[in-house]
Amino acid sequence: MAESILAQLDVVLAARKDASPDSSYVASLHHKGLNKILEKVGEEAIETVLAAKDAEISGDNSKLIYETADLWFHSLVMLSQLGENHQPVLDELARRFGLSGLDEKAARK
Ligand SMILES: N=c1c2ncn([C@@H]3O[C@H](COP(=O)(O)OP(=O)(O)OP(=O)(O)O)[C@@H](O)[C@H]3O)c2ncn1[C@@H]1O[C@H](COP(=O)(O)O)[C@@H](O)[C@H]1O
C-alpha cells in the first residue's frame, strides 16, 4: 500500500528543519520558531470555524475542506517543530476508539 500522505508529510516537514528559511514555506516557519507556528495554527483554527459557519448557511463545504486542510497542515508543522509526528496522535485516537466520550472523560486524571 502506498505510504499515507501524513507519513509522507512527516518526512518532508522534518527535513525542512535543516533547510534554509529562504528555500521553502515550512523551512521559514521552522526558522521563525514555535510562536509563529502557533500563531498560524490559531489563525487557521479561526478560519476553519468561520468556514464551517459559512458552509452551514450556503450548503457548500468546499471552503471548509480547504481551511481544515490548512489547519491540519499547520498542526503537523507544530508537532514537527516539537520533535513529534502524526503517528502518536493517530495512536491516541485509536486508543480512544470505541470508548464512550463520557467514560473517557471520567477516566482522565
Ligand atoms: N500542505 C501544505 C500546505 N498547506 C498550506 N500551505 C501553505 O500555508 C500557507 C497558509 O496560507 P496563509 O494565507 O495563511 O499564508 P501566508 O499569508 O503566506 O502566511 P503569513 O505570511 O501570513 O504567515 C500558504 O502559504 C500555503 O501555501 C502549505 N504549504 C506546504 N504544504 C506541504 O508541505 C510541503 C513542503 O512545503 P515547502 O516547505 O513550502 O516546500 C509541500 O510540498 C506540501 O506537501
PDB file of C-alpha atoms and ligand atoms in Angstrom:
ATOM      1  CA  MET A   1       0.000   0.000   0.000  1.00  0.00           C
ATOM      2  CA  ALA A   2       1.230   3.496  -0.806  1.00  0.00           C
ATOM      3  CA  GLU A   3       2.610   5.437   2.150  1.00  0.00           C
ATOM      4  CA  SER A   4      -0.061   7.705   3.594  1.00  0.00           C
ATOM      5  CA  ILE A   5       0.069  11.404   2.840  1.00  0.00           C
ATOM      6  CA  LEU A   6       0.512  12.079   6.582  1.00  0.00           C
ATOM      7  CA  ALA A   7       3.595   9.839   6.705  1.00  0.00           C
ATOM      8  CA  GLN A   8       4.997  11.478   3.576  1.00  0.00           C
ATOM      9  CA  LEU A   9       4.393  14.941   5.049  1.00  0.00           C
ATOM     10  CA  ASP A  10       6.135  13.936   8.307  1.00  0.00           C
ATOM     11  CA  VAL A  11       9.310  13.174   6.349  1.00  0.00           C
ATOM     12  CA  VAL A  12       9.188  16.436   4.377  1.00  0.00           C
ATOM     13  CA  LEU A  13       8.381  18.600   7.425  1.00  0.00           C
ATOM     14  CA  ALA A  14      11.228  17.085   9.456  1.00  0.00           C
ATOM     15  CA  ALA A  15      13.689  17.558   6.570  1.00  0.00           C
ATOM     16  CA  ARG A  16      12.694  21.235   6.298  1.00  0.00           C
ATOM     17  CA  LYS A  17      14.110  21.851   9.800  1.00  0.00           C
ATOM     18  CA  ASP A  18      17.602  21.714   8.300  1.00  0.00           C
ATOM     19  CA  ALA A  19      16.719  23.702   5.169  1.00  0.00           C
ATOM     20  CA  SER A  20      17.401  27.369   4.519  1.00  0.00           C
ATOM     21  CA  PRO A  21      14.447  29.615   5.506  1.00  0.00           C
ATOM     22  CA  ASP A  22      14.532  31.135   2.010  1.00  0.00           C
ATOM     23  CA  SER A  23      14.109  27.750   0.359  1.00  0.00           C
ATOM     24  CA  SER A  24      10.561  26.832   1.434  1.00  0.00           C
ATOM     25  CA  TYR A  25       7.446  27.873   3.383  1.00  0.00           C
ATOM     26  CA  VAL A  26       7.876  25.150   6.018  1.00  0.00           C
ATOM     27  CA  ALA A  27      11.568  25.929   6.442  1.00  0.00           C
ATOM     28  CA  SER A  28      10.645  29.594   7.004  1.00  0.00           C
ATOM     29  CA  LEU A  29       8.088  28.589   9.680  1.00  0.00           C
ATOM     30  CA  HIS A  30      10.586  26.328  11.474  1.00  0.00           C
ATOM     31  CA  HIS A  31      13.139  29.154  11.315  1.00  0.00           C
ATOM     32  CA  LYS A  32      10.679  31.705  12.787  1.00  0.00           C
ATOM     33  CA  GLY A  33      10.016  29.247  15.618  1.00  0.00           C
ATOM     34  CA  LEU A  34       7.203  27.870  17.734  1.00  0.00           C
ATOM     35  CA  ASN A  35       5.411  31.159  18.463  1.00  0.00           C
ATOM     36  CA  LYS A  36       4.977  31.927  14.750  1.00  0.00           C
ATOM     37  CA  ILE A  37       3.766  28.360  14.113  1.00  0.00           C
ATOM     38  CA  LEU A  38       1.262  28.632  16.998  1.00  0.00           C
ATOM     39  CA  GLU A  39       0.059  31.954  15.563  1.00  0.00           C
ATOM     40  CA  LYS A  40      -0.616  30.179  12.248  1.00  0.00           C
ATOM     41  CA  VAL A  41      -2.428  27.279  13.992  1.00  0.00           C
ATOM     42  CA  GLY A  42      -4.662  29.793  15.814  1.00  0.00           C
ATOM     43  CA  GLU A  43      -5.303  31.744  12.600  1.00  0.00           C
ATOM     44  CA  GLU A  44      -6.205  28.590  10.670  1.00  0.00           C
ATOM     45  CA  ALA A  45      -8.468  27.384  13.506  1.00  0.00           C
ATOM     46  CA  ILE A  46     -10.434  30.647  13.354  1.00  0.00           C
ATOM     47  CA  GLU A  47     -10.638  30.457   9.545  1.00  0.00           C
ATOM     48  CA  THR A  48     -11.943  26.880   9.855  1.00  0.00           C
ATOM     49  CA  VAL A  49     -14.659  27.937  12.322  1.00  0.00           C
ATOM     50  CA  LEU A  50     -15.741  30.795  10.034  1.00  0.00           C
ATOM     51  CA  ALA A  51     -15.782  28.439   7.021  1.00  0.00           C
ATOM     52  CA  ALA A  52     -17.961  25.970   8.957  1.00  0.00           C
ATOM     53  CA  LYS A  53     -20.499  28.692   9.732  1.00  0.00           C
ATOM     54  CA  ASP A  54     -20.497  29.786   6.068  1.00  0.00           C
ATOM     55  CA  ALA A  55     -20.950  26.147   4.996  1.00  0.00           C
ATOM     56  CA  GLU A  56     -23.943  25.800   7.313  1.00  0.00           C
ATOM     57  CA  ILE A  57     -25.613  28.726   5.541  1.00  0.00           C
ATOM     58  CA  SER A  58     -24.546  28.023   1.950  1.00  0.00           C
ATOM     59  CA  GLY A  59     -24.540  24.211   1.954  1.00  0.00           C
ATOM     60  CA  ASP A  60     -21.174  24.367   0.166  1.00  0.00           C
ATOM     61  CA  ASN A  61     -18.425  22.598   2.166  1.00  0.00           C
ATOM     62  CA  SER A  62     -15.557  23.251  -0.255  1.00  0.00           C
ATOM     63  CA  LYS A  63     -14.050  26.203   1.687  1.00  0.00           C
ATOM     64  CA  LEU A  64     -14.447  24.210   4.926  1.00  0.00           C
ATOM     65  CA  ILE A  65     -12.431  21.311   3.487  1.00  0.00           C
ATOM     66  CA  TYR A  66      -9.732  23.727   2.263  1.00  0.00           C
ATOM     67  CA  GLU A  67      -9.445  25.504   5.628  1.00  0.00           C
ATOM     68  CA  THR A  68      -9.450  22.224   7.579  1.00  0.00           C
ATOM     69  CA  ALA A  69      -6.544  21.045   5.417  1.00  0.00           C
ATOM     70  CA  ASP A  70      -4.698  24.288   6.287  1.00  0.00           C
ATOM     71  CA  LEU A  71      -5.395  23.675   9.992  1.00  0.00           C
ATOM     72  CA  TRP A  72      -4.247  20.048   9.892  1.00  0.00           C
ATOM     73  CA  PHE A  73      -1.155  21.012   7.904  1.00  0.00           C
ATOM     74  CA  HIS A  74      -0.093  23.726  10.365  1.00  0.00           C
ATOM     75  CA  SER A  75      -0.807  21.359  13.289  1.00  0.00           C
ATOM     76  CA  LEU A  76       1.612  18.880  11.671  1.00  0.00           C
ATOM     77  CA  VAL A  77       4.233  21.648  11.402  1.00  0.00           C
ATOM     78  CA  MET A  78       3.682  22.380  15.130  1.00  0.00           C
ATOM     79  CA  LEU A  79       4.191  18.706  16.015  1.00  0.00           C
ATOM     80  CA  SER A  80       7.297  18.570  13.813  1.00  0.00           C
ATOM     81  CA  GLN A  81       8.781  21.683  15.433  1.00  0.00           C
ATOM     82  CA  LEU A  82       8.461  19.909  18.811  1.00  0.00           C
ATOM     83  CA  GLY A  83      10.033  16.684  17.530  1.00  0.00           C
ATOM     84  CA  GLU A  84       6.758  14.807  17.090  1.00  0.00           C
ATOM     85  CA  ASN A  85       4.873  13.470  14.100  1.00  0.00           C
ATOM     86  CA  HIS A  86       1.301  12.458  13.254  1.00  0.00           C
ATOM     87  CA  GLN A  87       1.582   8.860  14.478  1.00  0.00           C
ATOM     88  CA  PRO A  88       1.148   9.391  18.258  1.00  0.00           C
ATOM     89  CA  VAL A  89      -1.965  11.458  17.509  1.00  0.00           C
ATOM     90  CA  LEU A  90      -3.423   8.608  15.417  1.00  0.00           C
ATOM     91  CA  ASP A  91      -2.406   6.183  18.173  1.00  0.00           C
ATOM     92  CA  GLU A  92      -4.263   8.291  20.752  1.00  0.00           C
ATOM     93  CA  LEU A  93      -7.396   8.337  18.560  1.00  0.00           C
ATOM     94  CA  ALA A  94      -7.068   4.550  18.126  1.00  0.00           C
ATOM     95  CA  ARG A  95      -6.721   4.131  21.898  1.00  0.00           C
ATOM     96  CA  ARG A  96      -9.952   6.086  22.367  1.00  0.00           C
ATOM     97  CA  PHE A  97     -11.814   4.258  19.606  1.00  0.00           C
ATOM     98  CA  GLY A  98     -14.912   2.523  20.887  1.00  0.00           C
ATOM     99  CA  LEU A  99     -14.592   4.160  24.299  1.00  0.00           C
ATOM    100  CA  SER A 100     -17.565   6.360  25.112  1.00  0.00           C
ATOM    101  CA  GLY A 101     -16.577  10.029  25.259  1.00  0.00           C
ATOM    102  CA  LEU A 102     -18.315  10.291  28.629  1.00  0.00           C
ATOM    103  CA  ASP A 103     -16.389   7.283  30.047  1.00  0.00           C
ATOM    104  CA  GLU A 104     -13.104   8.558  28.587  1.00  0.00           C
ATOM    105  CA  LYS A 105     -13.616  11.948  30.212  1.00  0.00           C
ATOM    106  CA  ALA A 106     -14.372  10.336  33.570  1.00  0.00           C
ATOM    107  CA  ALA A 107     -11.125   8.289  33.307  1.00  0.00           C
ATOM    108  CA  ARG A 108      -8.955  11.393  32.717  1.00  0.00           C
ATOM    109  CA  LYS A 109      -6.673  12.374  35.570  1.00  0.00           C
TER     110      LYS A 109
HETATM  111  N1  LIG B   1       0.332  21.057   2.562  1.00  0.00           N
HETATM  112  C1  LIG B   1       0.988  22.097   2.517  1.00  0.00           C
HETATM  113  C2  LIG B   1       0.367  23.379   2.727  1.00  0.00           C
HETATM  114  N2  LIG B   1      -0.905  23.714   3.032  1.00  0.00           N
HETATM  115  C3  LIG B   1      -0.908  25.050   3.140  1.00  0.00           C
HETATM  116  N3  LIG B   1       0.319  25.575   2.912  1.00  0.00           N
HETATM  117  C4  LIG B   1       0.745  26.977   2.917  1.00  0.00           C
HETATM  118  O1  LIG B   1       0.278  27.571   4.111  1.00  0.00           O
HETATM  119  C5  LIG B   1       0.085  28.945   3.912  1.00  0.00           C
HETATM  120  C6  LIG B   1      -1.249  29.301   4.542  1.00  0.00           C
HETATM  121  O2  LIG B   1      -1.854  30.355   3.921  1.00  0.00           O
HETATM  122  P1  LIG B   1      -1.797  31.832   4.507  1.00  0.00           P
HETATM  123  O3  LIG B   1      -2.589  32.643   3.548  1.00  0.00           O
HETATM  124  O4  LIG B   1      -2.170  31.846   5.927  1.00  0.00           O
HETATM  125  O5  LIG B   1      -0.217  32.071   4.372  1.00  0.00           O
HETATM  126  P2  LIG B   1       0.628  33.343   4.239  1.00  0.00           P
HETATM  127  O6  LIG B   1      -0.240  34.526   4.038  1.00  0.00           O
HETATM  128  O7  LIG B   1       1.680  33.067   3.201  1.00  0.00           O
HETATM  129  O8  LIG B   1       1.301  33.349   5.669  1.00  0.00           O
HETATM  130  P3  LIG B   1       1.758  34.555   6.556  1.00  0.00           P
HETATM  131  O9  LIG B   1       2.818  35.251   5.773  1.00  0.00           O
HETATM  132  O10 LIG B   1       0.516  35.354   6.817  1.00  0.00           O
HETATM  133  O11 LIG B   1       2.280  33.893   7.805  1.00  0.00           O
HETATM  134  C7  LIG B   1       0.197  29.187   2.399  1.00  0.00           C
HETATM  135  O12 LIG B   1       1.479  29.732   2.111  1.00  0.00           O
HETATM  136  C8  LIG B   1       0.077  27.790   1.825  1.00  0.00           C
HETATM  137  O13 LIG B   1       0.783  27.613   0.595  1.00  0.00           O
HETATM  138  C9  LIG B   1       1.145  24.549   2.652  1.00  0.00           C
HETATM  139  N4  LIG B   1       2.497  24.526   2.385  1.00  0.00           N
HETATM  140  C10 LIG B   1       3.073  23.297   2.187  1.00  0.00           C
HETATM  141  N5  LIG B   1       2.367  22.109   2.246  1.00  0.00           N
HETATM  142  C11 LIG B   1       3.060  20.818   2.092  1.00  0.00           C
HETATM  143  O14 LIG B   1       4.369  20.938   2.628  1.00  0.00           O
HETATM  144  C12 LIG B   1       5.321  20.577   1.635  1.00  0.00           C
HETATM  145  C13 LIG B   1       6.571  21.403   1.832  1.00  0.00           C
HETATM  146  O15 LIG B   1       6.292  22.763   1.537  1.00  0.00           O
HETATM  147  P4  LIG B   1       7.502  23.779   1.328  1.00  0.00           P
HETATM  148  O16 LIG B   1       8.251  23.789   2.595  1.00  0.00           O
HETATM  149  O17 LIG B   1       6.876  25.123   1.041  1.00  0.00           O
HETATM  150  O18 LIG B   1       8.295  23.283   0.175  1.00  0.00           O
HETATM  151  C14 LIG B   1       4.626  20.816   0.296  1.00  0.00           C
HETATM  152  O19 LIG B   1       5.175  20.005  -0.735  1.00  0.00           O
HETATM  153  C15 LIG B   1       3.213  20.404   0.625  1.00  0.00           C
HETATM  154  O20 LIG B   1       3.100  18.986   0.553  1.00  0.00           O
END
